[in-house]
mmCIF file of C-alpha atoms in Angstrom:
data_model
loop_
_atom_site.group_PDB
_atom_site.id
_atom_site.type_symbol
_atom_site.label_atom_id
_atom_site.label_comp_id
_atom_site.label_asym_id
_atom_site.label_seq_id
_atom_site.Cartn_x
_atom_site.Cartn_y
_atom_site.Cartn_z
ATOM 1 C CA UNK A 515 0.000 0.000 0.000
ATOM 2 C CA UNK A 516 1.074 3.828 -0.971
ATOM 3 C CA UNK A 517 0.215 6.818 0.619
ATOM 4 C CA UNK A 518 1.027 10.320 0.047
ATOM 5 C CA UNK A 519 2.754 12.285 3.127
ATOM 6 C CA UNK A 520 3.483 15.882 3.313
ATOM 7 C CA UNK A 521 5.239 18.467 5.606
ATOM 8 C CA UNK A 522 2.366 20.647 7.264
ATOM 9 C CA UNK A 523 2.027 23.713 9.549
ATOM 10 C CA UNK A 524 1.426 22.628 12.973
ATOM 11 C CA UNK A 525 -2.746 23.813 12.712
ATOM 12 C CA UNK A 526 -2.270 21.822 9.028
ATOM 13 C CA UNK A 527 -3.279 25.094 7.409
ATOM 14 C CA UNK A 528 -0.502 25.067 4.838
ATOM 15 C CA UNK A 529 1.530 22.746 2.908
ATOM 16 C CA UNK A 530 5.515 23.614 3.346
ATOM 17 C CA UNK A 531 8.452 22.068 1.414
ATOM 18 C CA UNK A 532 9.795 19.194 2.646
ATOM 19 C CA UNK A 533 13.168 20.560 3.825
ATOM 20 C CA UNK A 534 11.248 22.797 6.275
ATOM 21 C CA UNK A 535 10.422 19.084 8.385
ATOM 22 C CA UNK A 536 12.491 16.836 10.665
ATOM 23 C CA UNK A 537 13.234 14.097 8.448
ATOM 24 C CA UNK A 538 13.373 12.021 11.425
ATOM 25 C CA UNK A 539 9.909 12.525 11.678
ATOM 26 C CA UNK A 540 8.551 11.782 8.634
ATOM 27 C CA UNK A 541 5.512 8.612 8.601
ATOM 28 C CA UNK A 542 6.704 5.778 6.229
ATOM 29 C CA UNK A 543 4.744 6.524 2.613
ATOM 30 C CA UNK A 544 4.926 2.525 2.058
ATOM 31 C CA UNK A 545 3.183 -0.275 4.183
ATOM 32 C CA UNK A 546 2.627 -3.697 3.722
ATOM 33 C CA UNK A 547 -0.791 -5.036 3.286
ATOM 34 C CA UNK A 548 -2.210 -8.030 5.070
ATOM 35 C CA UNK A 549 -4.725 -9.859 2.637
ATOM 36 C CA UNK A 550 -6.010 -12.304 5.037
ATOM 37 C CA UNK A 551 -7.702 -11.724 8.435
ATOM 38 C CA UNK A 552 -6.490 -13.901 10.834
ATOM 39 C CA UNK A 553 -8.515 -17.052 12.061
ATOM 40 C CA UNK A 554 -11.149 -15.720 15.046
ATOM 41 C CA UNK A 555 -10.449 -17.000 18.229
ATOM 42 C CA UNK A 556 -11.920 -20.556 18.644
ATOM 43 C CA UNK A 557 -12.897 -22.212 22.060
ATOM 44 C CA UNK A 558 -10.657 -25.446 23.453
ATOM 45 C CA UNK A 559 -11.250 -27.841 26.150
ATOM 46 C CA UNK A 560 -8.922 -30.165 28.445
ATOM 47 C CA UNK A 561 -9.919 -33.482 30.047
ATOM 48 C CA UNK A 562 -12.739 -33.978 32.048
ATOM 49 C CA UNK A 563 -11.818 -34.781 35.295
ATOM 50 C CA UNK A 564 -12.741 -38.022 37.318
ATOM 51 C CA UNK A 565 -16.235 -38.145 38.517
ATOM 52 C CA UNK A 566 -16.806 -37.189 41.995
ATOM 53 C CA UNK A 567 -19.441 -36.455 44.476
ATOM 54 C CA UNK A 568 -21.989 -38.525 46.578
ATOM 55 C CA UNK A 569 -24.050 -41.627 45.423
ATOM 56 C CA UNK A 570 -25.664 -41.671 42.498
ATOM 57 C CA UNK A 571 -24.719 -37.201 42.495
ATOM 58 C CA UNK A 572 -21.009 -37.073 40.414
ATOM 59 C CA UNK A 573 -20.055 -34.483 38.988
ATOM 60 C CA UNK A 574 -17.012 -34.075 36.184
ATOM 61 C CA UNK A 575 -15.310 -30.705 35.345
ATOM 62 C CA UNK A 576 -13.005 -29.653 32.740
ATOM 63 C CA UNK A 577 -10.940 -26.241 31.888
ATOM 64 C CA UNK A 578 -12.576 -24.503 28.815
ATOM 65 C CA UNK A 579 -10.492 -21.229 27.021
ATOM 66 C CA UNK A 580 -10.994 -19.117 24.600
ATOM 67 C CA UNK A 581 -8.098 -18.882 22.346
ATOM 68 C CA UNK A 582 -6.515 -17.304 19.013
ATOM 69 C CA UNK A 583 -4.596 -18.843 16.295
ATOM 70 C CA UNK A 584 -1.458 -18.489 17.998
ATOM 71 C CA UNK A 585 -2.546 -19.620 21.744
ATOM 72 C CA UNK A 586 -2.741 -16.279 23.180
ATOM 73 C CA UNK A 587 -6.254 -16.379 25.967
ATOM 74 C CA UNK A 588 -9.010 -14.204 24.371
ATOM 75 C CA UNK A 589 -12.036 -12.538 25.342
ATOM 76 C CA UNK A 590 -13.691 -12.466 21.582
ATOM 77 C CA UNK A 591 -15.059 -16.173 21.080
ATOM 78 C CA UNK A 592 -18.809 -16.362 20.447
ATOM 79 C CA UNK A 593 -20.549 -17.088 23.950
ATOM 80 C CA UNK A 594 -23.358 -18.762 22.864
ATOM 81 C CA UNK A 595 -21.134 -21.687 21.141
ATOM 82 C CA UNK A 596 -19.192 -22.387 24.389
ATOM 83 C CA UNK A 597 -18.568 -25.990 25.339
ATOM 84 C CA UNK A 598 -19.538 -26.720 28.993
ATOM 85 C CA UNK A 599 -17.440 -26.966 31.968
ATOM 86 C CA UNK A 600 -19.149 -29.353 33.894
ATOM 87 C CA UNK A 601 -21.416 -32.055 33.698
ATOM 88 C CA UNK A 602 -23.252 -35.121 35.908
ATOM 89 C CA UNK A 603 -22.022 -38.516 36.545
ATOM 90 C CA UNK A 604 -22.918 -41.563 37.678
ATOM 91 C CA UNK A 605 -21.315 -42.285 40.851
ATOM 92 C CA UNK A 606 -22.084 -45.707 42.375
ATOM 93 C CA UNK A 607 -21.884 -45.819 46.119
ATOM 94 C CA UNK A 608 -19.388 -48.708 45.928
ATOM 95 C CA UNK A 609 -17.445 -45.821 44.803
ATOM 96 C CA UNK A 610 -18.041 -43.267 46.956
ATOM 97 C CA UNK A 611 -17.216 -45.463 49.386
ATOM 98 C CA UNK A 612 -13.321 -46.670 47.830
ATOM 99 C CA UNK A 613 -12.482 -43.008 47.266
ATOM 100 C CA UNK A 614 -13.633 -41.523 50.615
ATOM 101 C CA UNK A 615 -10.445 -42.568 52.133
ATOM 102 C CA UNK A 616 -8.396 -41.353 49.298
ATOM 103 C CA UNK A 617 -6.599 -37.915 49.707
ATOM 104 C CA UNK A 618 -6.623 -36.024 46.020
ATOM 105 C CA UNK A 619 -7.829 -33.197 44.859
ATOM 106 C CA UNK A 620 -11.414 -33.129 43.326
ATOM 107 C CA UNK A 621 -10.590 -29.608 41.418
ATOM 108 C CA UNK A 622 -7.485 -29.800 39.949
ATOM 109 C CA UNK A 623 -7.975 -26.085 37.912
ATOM 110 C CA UNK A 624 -7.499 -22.815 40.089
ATOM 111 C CA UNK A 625 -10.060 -23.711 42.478
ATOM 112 C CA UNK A 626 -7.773 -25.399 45.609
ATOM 113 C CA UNK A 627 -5.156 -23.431 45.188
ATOM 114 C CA UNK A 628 -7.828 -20.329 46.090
ATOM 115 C CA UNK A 629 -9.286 -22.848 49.097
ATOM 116 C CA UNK A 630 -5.308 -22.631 50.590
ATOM 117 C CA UNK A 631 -4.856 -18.932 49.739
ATOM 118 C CA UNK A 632 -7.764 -18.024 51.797
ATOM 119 C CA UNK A 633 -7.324 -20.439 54.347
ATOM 120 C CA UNK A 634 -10.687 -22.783 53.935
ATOM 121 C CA UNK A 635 -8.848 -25.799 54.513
ATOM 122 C CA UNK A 636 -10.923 -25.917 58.057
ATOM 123 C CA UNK A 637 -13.534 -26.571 56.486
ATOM 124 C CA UNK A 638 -15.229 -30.115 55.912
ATOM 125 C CA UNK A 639 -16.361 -29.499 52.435
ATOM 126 C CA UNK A 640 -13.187 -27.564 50.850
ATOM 127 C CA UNK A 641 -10.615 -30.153 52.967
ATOM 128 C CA UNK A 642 -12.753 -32.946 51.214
ATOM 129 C CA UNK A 643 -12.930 -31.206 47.923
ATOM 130 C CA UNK A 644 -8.781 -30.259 47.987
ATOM 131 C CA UNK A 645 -7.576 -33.140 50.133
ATOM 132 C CA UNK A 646 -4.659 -33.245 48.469
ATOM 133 C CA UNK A 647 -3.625 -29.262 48.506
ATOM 134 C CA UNK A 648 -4.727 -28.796 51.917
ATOM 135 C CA UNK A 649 -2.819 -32.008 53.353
ATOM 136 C CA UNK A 650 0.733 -30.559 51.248
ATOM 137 C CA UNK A 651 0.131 -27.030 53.108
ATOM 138 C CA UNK A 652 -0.285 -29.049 55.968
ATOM 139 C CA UNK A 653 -2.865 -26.338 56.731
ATOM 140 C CA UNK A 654 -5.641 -29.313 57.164
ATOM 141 C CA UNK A 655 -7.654 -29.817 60.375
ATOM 142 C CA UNK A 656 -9.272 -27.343 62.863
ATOM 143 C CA UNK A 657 -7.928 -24.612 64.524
#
């Protein structure tokens, strides 16, 4: 692409000779033109993760982004087409019942490292939800 540049008054009232403007200054009169738009931003999911919850009451979750061509997190995919996060599960008690005793955590996204930030570890649901986190900290039990 061409365009046409000239020296200018300050107010852009009058044209002046080049010579009369910082050279320095001057806006390139060539650019290069990009003939395709780049690919919109497209929505991409990880793994589920394992099912968990009560009898009969699982639940699975799973990161979903919003991403551009080249991997960068954006804002600008369409809403309305966007994948779920979370879904039910059939949990059988027999189950429920082999993984109570198991120490991992049920959230493996941003969600225990918030419960140990903010100190919810005391608490029977988020120690059960972030087991794992919680026991590492060794900030699990009462106080």
């Amino acid at each position: 692409m061409v365009r046409h540049v000239y020296c200018m008054t300050s107010d852009k009232g009058m044209y002046l000779d080049d010579s009369e403007c910082e050279t320095s200054r001057k806006p390139a009169t060539i650019a290069t033109c990009v003939k395709m738009a780049c690919p919109q931003p497209q929505w991409f999911v990880h793994e589920w993760t394992e099912c968990a919850g009560r009898c009969e009451e699982g639940w699975q979750r799973r990161q979903v982004e919003c991403k551009t061509h080249d991997g960068e997190i954006s804002d600008q995919c369409d809403l309305n087409s966007r994948p779920i996060d979370a879904r039910r599960c059939e949990m059988s008690c027999e189950e429920e019942l082999a993984t109570q005793d198991e120490c991992i955590d049920n959230y493996n996204f941003a969600y225990c490292p918030l419960v140990l930030k903010f100190r919810f570890c005391d608490r029977e649901y988020f120690l059960k939800m972030c087991c794992k986190t919680c026991q590492i900290s060794g900030a699990a039990g009462y106080s």
